[in-house]
PDB file of C-alpha atoms in Angstrom:
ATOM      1  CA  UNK A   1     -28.276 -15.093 -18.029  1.00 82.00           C
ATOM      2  CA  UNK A   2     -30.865 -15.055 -15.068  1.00 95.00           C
ATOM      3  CA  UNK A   3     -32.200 -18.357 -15.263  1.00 97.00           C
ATOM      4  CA  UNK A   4     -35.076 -17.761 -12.629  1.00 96.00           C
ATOM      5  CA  UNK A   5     -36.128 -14.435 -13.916  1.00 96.00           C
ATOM      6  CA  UNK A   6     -36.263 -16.152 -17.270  1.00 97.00           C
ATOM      7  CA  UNK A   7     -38.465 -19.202 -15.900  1.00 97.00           C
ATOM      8  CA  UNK A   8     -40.761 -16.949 -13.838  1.00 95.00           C
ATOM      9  CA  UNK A   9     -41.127 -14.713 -17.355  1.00 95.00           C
ATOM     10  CA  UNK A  10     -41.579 -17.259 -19.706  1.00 96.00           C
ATOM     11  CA  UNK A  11     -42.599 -20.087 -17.888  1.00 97.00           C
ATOM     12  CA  UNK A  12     -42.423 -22.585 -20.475  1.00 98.00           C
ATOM     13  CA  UNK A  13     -39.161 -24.277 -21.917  1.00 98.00           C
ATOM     14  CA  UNK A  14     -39.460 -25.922 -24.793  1.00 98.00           C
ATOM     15  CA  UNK A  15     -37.584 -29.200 -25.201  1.00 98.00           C
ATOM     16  CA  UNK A  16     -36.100 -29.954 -28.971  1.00 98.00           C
ATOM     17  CA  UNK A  17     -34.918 -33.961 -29.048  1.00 98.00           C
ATOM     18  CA  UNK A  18     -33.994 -34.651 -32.770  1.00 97.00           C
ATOM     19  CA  UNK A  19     -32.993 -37.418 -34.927  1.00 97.00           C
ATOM     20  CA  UNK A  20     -32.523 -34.792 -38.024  1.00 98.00           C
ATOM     21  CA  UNK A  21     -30.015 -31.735 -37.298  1.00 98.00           C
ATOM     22  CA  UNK A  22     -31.344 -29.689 -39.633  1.00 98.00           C
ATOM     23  CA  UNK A  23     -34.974 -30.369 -38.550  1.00 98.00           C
ATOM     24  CA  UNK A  24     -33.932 -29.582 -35.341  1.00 98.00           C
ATOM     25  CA  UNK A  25     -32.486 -26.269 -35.887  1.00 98.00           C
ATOM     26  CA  UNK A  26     -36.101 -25.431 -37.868  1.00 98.00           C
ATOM     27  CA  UNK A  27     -37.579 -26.571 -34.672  1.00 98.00           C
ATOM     28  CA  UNK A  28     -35.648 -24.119 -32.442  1.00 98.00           C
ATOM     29  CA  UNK A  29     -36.084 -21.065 -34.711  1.00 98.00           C
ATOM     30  CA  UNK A  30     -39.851 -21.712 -35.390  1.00 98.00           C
ATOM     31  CA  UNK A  31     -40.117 -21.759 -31.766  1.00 98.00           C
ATOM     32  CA  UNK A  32     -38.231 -18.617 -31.285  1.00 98.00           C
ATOM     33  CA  UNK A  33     -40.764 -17.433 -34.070  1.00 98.00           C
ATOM     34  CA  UNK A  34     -43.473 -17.829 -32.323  1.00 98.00           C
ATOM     35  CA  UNK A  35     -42.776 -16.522 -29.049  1.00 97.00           C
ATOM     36  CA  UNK A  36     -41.170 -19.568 -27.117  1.00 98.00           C
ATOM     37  CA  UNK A  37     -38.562 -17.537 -25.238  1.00 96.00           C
ATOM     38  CA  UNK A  38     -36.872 -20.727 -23.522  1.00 98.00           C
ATOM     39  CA  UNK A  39     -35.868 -23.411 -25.856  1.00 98.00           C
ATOM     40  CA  UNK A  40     -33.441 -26.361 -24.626  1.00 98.00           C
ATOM     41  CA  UNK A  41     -31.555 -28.497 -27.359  1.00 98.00           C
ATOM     42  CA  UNK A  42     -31.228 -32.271 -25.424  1.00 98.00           C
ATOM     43  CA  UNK A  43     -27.672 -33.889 -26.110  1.00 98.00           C
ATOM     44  CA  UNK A  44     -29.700 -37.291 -26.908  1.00 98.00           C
ATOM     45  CA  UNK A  45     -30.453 -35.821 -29.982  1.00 98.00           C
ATOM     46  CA  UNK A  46     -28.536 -35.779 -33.497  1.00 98.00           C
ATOM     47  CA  UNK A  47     -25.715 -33.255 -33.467  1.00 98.00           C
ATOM     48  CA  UNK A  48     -26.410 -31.167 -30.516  1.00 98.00           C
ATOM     49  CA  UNK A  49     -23.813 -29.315 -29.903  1.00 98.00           C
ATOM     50  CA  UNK A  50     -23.920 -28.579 -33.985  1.00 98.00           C
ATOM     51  CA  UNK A  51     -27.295 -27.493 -33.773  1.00 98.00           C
ATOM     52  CA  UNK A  52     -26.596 -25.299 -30.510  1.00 98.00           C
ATOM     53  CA  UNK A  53     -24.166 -23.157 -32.509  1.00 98.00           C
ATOM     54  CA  UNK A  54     -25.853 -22.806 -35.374  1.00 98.00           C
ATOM     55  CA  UNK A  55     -28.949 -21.938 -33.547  1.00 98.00           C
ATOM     56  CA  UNK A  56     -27.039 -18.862 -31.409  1.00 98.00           C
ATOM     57  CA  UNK A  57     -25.797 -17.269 -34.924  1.00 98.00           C
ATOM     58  CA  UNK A  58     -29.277 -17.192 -35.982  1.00 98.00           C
ATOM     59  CA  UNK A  59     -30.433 -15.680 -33.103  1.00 97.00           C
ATOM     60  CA  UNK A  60     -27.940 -13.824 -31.329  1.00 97.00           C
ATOM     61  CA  UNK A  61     -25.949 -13.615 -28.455  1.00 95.00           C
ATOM     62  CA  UNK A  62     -29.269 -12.407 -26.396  1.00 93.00           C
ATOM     63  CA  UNK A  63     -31.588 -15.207 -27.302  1.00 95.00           C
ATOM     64  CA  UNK A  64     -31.941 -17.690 -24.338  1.00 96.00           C
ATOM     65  CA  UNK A  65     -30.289 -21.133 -25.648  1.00 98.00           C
ATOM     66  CA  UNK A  66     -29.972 -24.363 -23.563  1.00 98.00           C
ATOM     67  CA  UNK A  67     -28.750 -27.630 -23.320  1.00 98.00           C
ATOM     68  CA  UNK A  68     -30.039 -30.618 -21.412  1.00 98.00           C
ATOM     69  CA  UNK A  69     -29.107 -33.707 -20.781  1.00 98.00           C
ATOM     70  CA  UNK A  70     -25.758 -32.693 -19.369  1.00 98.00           C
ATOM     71  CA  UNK A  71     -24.433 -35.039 -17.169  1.00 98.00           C
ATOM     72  CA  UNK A  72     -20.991 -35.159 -17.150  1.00 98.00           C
ATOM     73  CA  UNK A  73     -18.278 -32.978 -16.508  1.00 98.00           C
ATOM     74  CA  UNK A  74     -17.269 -33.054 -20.664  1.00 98.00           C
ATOM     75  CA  UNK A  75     -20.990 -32.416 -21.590  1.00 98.00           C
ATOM     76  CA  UNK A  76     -20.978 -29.075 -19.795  1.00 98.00           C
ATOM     77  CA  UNK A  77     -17.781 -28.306 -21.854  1.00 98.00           C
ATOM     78  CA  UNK A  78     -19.082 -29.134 -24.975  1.00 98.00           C
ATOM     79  CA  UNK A  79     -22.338 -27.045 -24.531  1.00 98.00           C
ATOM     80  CA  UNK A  80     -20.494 -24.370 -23.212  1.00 98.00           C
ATOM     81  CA  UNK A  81     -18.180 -24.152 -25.970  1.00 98.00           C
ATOM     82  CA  UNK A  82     -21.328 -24.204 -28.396  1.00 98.00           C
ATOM     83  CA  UNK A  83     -23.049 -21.435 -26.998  1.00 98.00           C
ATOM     84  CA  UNK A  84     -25.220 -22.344 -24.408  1.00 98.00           C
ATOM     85  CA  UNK A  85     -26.282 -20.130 -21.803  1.00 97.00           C
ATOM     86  CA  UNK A  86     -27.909 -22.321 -19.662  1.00 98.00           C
ATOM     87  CA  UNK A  87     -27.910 -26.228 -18.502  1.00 98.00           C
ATOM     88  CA  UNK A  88     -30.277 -28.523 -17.752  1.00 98.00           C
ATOM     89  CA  UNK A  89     -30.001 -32.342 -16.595  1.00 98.00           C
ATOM     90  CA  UNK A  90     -31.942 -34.483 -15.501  1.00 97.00           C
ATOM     91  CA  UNK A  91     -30.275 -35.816 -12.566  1.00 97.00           C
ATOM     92  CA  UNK A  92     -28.126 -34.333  -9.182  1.00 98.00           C
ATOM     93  CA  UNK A  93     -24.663 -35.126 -11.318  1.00 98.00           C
ATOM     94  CA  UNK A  94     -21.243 -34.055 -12.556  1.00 98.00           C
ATOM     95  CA  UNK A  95     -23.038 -31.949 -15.374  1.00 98.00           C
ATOM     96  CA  UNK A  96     -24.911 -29.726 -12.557  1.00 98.00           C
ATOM     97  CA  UNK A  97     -21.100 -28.873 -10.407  1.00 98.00           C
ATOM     98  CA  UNK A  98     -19.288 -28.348 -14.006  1.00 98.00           C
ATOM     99  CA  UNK A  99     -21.386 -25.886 -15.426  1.00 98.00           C
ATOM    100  CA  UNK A 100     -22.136 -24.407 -12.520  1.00 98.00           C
ATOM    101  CA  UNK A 101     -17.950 -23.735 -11.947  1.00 98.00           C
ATOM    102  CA  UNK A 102     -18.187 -22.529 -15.782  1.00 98.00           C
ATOM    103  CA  UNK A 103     -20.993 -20.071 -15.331  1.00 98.00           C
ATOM    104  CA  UNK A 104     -23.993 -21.537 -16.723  1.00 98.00           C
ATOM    105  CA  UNK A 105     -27.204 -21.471 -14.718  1.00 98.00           C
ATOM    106  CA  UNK A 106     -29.029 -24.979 -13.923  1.00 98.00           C
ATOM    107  CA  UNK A 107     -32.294 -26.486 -13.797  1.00 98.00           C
ATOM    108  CA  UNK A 108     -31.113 -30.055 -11.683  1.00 98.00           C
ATOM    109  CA  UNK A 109     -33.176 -32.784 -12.417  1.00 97.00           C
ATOM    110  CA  UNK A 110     -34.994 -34.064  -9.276  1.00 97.00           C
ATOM    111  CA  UNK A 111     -37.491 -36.462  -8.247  1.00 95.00           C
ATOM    112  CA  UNK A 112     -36.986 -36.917  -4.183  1.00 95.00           C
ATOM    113  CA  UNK A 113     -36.469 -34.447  -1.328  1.00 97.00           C
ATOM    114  CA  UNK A 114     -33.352 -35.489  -1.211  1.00 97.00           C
ATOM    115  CA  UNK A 115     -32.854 -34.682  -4.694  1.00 97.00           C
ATOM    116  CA  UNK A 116     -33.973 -31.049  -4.040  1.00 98.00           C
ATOM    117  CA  UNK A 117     -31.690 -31.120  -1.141  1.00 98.00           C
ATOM    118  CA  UNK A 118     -28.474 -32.252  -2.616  1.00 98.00           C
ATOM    119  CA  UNK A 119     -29.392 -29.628  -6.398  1.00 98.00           C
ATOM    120  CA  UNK A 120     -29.635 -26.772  -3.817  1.00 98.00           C
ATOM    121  CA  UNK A 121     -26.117 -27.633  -2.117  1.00 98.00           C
ATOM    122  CA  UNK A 122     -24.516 -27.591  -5.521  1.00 98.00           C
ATOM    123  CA  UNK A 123     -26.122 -24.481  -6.458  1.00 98.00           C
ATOM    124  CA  UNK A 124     -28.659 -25.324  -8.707  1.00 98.00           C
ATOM    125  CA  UNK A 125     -31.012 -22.263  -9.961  1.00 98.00           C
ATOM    126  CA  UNK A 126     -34.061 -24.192 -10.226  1.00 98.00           C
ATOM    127  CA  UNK A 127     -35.284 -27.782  -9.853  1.00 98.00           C
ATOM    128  CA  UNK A 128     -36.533 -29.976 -13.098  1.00 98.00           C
ATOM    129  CA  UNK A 129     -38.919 -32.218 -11.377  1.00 97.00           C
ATOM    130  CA  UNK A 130     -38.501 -35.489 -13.672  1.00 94.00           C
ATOM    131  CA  UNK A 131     -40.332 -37.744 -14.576  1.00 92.00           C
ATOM    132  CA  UNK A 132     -43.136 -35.401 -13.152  1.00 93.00           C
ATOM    133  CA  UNK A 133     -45.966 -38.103 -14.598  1.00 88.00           C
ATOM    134  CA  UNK A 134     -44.423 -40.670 -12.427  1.00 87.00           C
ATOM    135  CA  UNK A 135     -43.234 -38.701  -9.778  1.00 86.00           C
ATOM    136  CA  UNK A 136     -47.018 -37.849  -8.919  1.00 90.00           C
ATOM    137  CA  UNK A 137     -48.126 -35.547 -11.064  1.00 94.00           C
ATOM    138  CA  UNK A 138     -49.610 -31.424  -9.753  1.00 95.00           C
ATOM    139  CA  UNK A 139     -50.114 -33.535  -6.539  1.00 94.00           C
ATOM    140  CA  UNK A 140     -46.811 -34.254  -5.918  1.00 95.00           C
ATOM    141  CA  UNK A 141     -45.610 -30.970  -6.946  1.00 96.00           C
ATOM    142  CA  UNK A 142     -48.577 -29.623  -4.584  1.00 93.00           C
ATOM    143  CA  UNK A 143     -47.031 -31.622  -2.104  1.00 95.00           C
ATOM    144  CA  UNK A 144     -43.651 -30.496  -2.579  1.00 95.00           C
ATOM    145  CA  UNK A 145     -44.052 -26.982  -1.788  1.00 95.00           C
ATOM    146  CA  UNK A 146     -44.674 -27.715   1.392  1.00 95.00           C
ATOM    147  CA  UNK A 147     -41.364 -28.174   3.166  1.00 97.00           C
ATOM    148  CA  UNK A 148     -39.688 -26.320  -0.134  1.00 97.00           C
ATOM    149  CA  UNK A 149     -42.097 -22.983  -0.818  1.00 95.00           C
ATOM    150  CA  UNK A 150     -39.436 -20.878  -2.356  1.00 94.00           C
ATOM    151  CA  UNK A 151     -38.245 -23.172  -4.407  1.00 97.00           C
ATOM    152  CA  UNK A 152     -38.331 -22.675  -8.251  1.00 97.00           C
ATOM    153  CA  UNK A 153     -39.720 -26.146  -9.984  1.00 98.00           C
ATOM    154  CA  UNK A 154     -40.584 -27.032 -13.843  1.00 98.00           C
ATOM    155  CA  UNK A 155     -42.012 -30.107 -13.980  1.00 98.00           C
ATOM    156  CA  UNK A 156     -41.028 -32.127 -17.175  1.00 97.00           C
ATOM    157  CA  UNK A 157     -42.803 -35.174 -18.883  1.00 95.00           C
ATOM    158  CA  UNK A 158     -45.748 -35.895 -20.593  1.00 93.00           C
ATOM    159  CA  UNK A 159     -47.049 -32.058 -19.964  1.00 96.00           C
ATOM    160  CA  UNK A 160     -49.971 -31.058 -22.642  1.00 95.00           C
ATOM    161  CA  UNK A 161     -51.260 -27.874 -22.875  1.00 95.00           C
ATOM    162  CA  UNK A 162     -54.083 -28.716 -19.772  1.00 94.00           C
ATOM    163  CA  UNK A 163     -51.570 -30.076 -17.336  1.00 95.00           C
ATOM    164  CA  UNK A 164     -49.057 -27.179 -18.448  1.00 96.00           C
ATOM    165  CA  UNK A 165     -52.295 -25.085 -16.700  1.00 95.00           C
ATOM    166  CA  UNK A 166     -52.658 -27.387 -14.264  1.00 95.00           C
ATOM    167  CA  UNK A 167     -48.656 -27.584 -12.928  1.00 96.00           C
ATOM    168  CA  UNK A 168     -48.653 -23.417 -13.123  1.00 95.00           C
ATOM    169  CA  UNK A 169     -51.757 -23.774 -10.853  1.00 93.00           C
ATOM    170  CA  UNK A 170     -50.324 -25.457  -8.071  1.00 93.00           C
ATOM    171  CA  UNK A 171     -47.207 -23.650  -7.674  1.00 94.00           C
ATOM    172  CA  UNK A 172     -44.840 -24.523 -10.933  1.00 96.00           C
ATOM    173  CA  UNK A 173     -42.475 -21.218 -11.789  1.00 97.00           C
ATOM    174  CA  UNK A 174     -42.102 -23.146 -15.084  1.00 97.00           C
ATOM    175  CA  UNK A 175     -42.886 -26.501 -17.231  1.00 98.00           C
ATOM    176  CA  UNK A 176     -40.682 -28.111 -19.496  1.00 98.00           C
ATOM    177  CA  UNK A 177     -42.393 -29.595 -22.482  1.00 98.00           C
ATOM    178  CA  UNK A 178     -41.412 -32.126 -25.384  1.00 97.00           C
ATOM    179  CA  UNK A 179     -42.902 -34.283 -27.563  1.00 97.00           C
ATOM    180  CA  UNK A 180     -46.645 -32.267 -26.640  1.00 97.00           C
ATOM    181  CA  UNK A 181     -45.155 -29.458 -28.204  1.00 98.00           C
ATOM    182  CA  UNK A 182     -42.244 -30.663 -31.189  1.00 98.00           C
ATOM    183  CA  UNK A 183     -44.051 -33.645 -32.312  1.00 98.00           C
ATOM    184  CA  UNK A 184     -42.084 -35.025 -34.919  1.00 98.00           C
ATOM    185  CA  UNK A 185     -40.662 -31.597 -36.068  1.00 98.00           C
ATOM    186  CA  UNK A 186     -37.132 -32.071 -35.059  1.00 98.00           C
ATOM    187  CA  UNK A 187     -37.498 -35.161 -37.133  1.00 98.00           C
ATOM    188  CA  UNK A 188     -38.462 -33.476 -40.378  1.00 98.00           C
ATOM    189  CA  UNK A 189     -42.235 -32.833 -39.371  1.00 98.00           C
ATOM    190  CA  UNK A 190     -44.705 -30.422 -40.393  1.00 98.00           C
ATOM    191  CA  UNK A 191     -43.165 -26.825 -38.895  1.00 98.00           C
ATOM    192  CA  UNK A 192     -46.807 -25.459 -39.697  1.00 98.00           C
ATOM    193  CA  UNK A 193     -48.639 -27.918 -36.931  1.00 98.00           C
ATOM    194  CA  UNK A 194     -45.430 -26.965 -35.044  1.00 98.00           C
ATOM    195  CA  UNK A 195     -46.570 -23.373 -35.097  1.00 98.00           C
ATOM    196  CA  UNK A 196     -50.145 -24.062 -34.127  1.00 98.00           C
ATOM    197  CA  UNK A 197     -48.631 -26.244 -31.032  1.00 98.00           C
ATOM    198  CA  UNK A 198     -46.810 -23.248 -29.759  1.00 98.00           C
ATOM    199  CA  UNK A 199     -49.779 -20.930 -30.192  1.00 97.00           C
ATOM    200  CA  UNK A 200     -51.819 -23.265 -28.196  1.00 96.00           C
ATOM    201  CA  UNK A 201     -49.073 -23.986 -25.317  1.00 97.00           C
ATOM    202  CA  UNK A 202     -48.622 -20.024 -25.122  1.00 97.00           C
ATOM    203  CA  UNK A 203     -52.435 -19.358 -24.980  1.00 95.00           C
ATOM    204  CA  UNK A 204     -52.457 -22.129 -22.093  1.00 93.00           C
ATOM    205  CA  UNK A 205     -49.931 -20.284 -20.206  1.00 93.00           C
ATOM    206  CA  UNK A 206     -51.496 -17.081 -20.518  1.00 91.00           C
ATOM    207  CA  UNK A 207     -54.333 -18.295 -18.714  1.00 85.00           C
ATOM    208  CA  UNK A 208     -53.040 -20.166 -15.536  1.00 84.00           C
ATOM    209  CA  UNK A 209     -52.695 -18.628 -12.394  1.00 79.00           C
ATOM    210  CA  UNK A 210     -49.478 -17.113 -11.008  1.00 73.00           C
ATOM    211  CA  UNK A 211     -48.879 -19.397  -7.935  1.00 62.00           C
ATOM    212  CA  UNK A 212     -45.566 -20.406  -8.066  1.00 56.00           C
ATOM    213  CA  UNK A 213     -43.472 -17.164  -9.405  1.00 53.00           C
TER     214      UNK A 213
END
């Protein structure tokens, strides 16, 4: 899988955290449903690696599937094994070198320059700037692409469908979004207000400017 290709494509990545399995495999396929291209199953949720596999024989060995929350060495096994094709942590860790030796694209969680620095050495594909609401928000991103212009980042927490617009705007390739976008659906939530939540994400992505692909 091109990871950055992907990103620059799709430019959203849906985040599915679960406390119900089989909710969360609902989740993923809705998502894949309605157009959601990038869809990420976090290891902090109920049965991940269960609902990984079961999600790639729905959809195929071409659908995008990926895991986050990888942050050791044995995580990136795991995920691997379950049919991930691409990682995603959220720190600089043991989780972005393993997969990285297996294969797997990764989106490295940073939050300094230093961060950045120490994802690109390890051959990270793309930068998960986390937590973005705390990090600074589109300002620090802004700021960011200053002494790091080519560098692909999806910033991740708390994005709604505005700042999603907003991110994209000042130079995002990508933003990662959870709870905005599943609401309780990977719990056993409505999949209907999941599919409206997608529609308006999607719509909101169509619309923002092209700055950082």
């Amino acid at each position: 899988m091109e990871l950055l290709t992907a990103l620059r494509t799709h430019r959203i990545v849906a985040i599915v955290r679960g406390a119900d399995a089989d909710a969360s495999l609902r989740t993923v396929l809705t998502l894949a449903e309605e157009g959601i291209a990038l869809v990420e199953v976090s290891l902090s949720g109920e049965d991940a690696p269960g609902v990984i596999r079961r999600a790639r024989a729905e959809l195929g060995p071409a659908a995008p599937l990926g895991a986050g929350t990888v942050l050791t060495a044995r995580d990136a096994g795991t995920v691997a094994e379950a049919g991930a094709d691409f990682v995603v942590t959220p720190a600089v860790c043991e989780g972005v070198t393993e997969s990285k030796r297996l294969g797997l694209p990764v989106l490295a969680g940073v939050m300094t320059p230093t961060d950045i620095v120490a994802a690109q050495r390890l051959g990270a594909d793309g930068y998960k700037i986390f937590p973005a609401a705390q990090a600074g928000g589109p300002g620090f991103l802004k700021a960011l692409r200053g002494p790091f212009p080519d560098a692909p980042f999806v910033p991740v927490g708390g994005v709604d469908a505005e700042l999603a617009r907003t991110y994209l705007a000042h130079g995002a390739t990508a933003v990662g979004v959870g709870s905005p976008l599943i609401g309780d659906a990977a719990d056993g939530g409505s999949l209907d207000a999941l599919r409206e939540r997608a529609r308006a994400f999607l719509d909101a992505v169509r619309l923002a400017p092209d700055a950082g692909r």
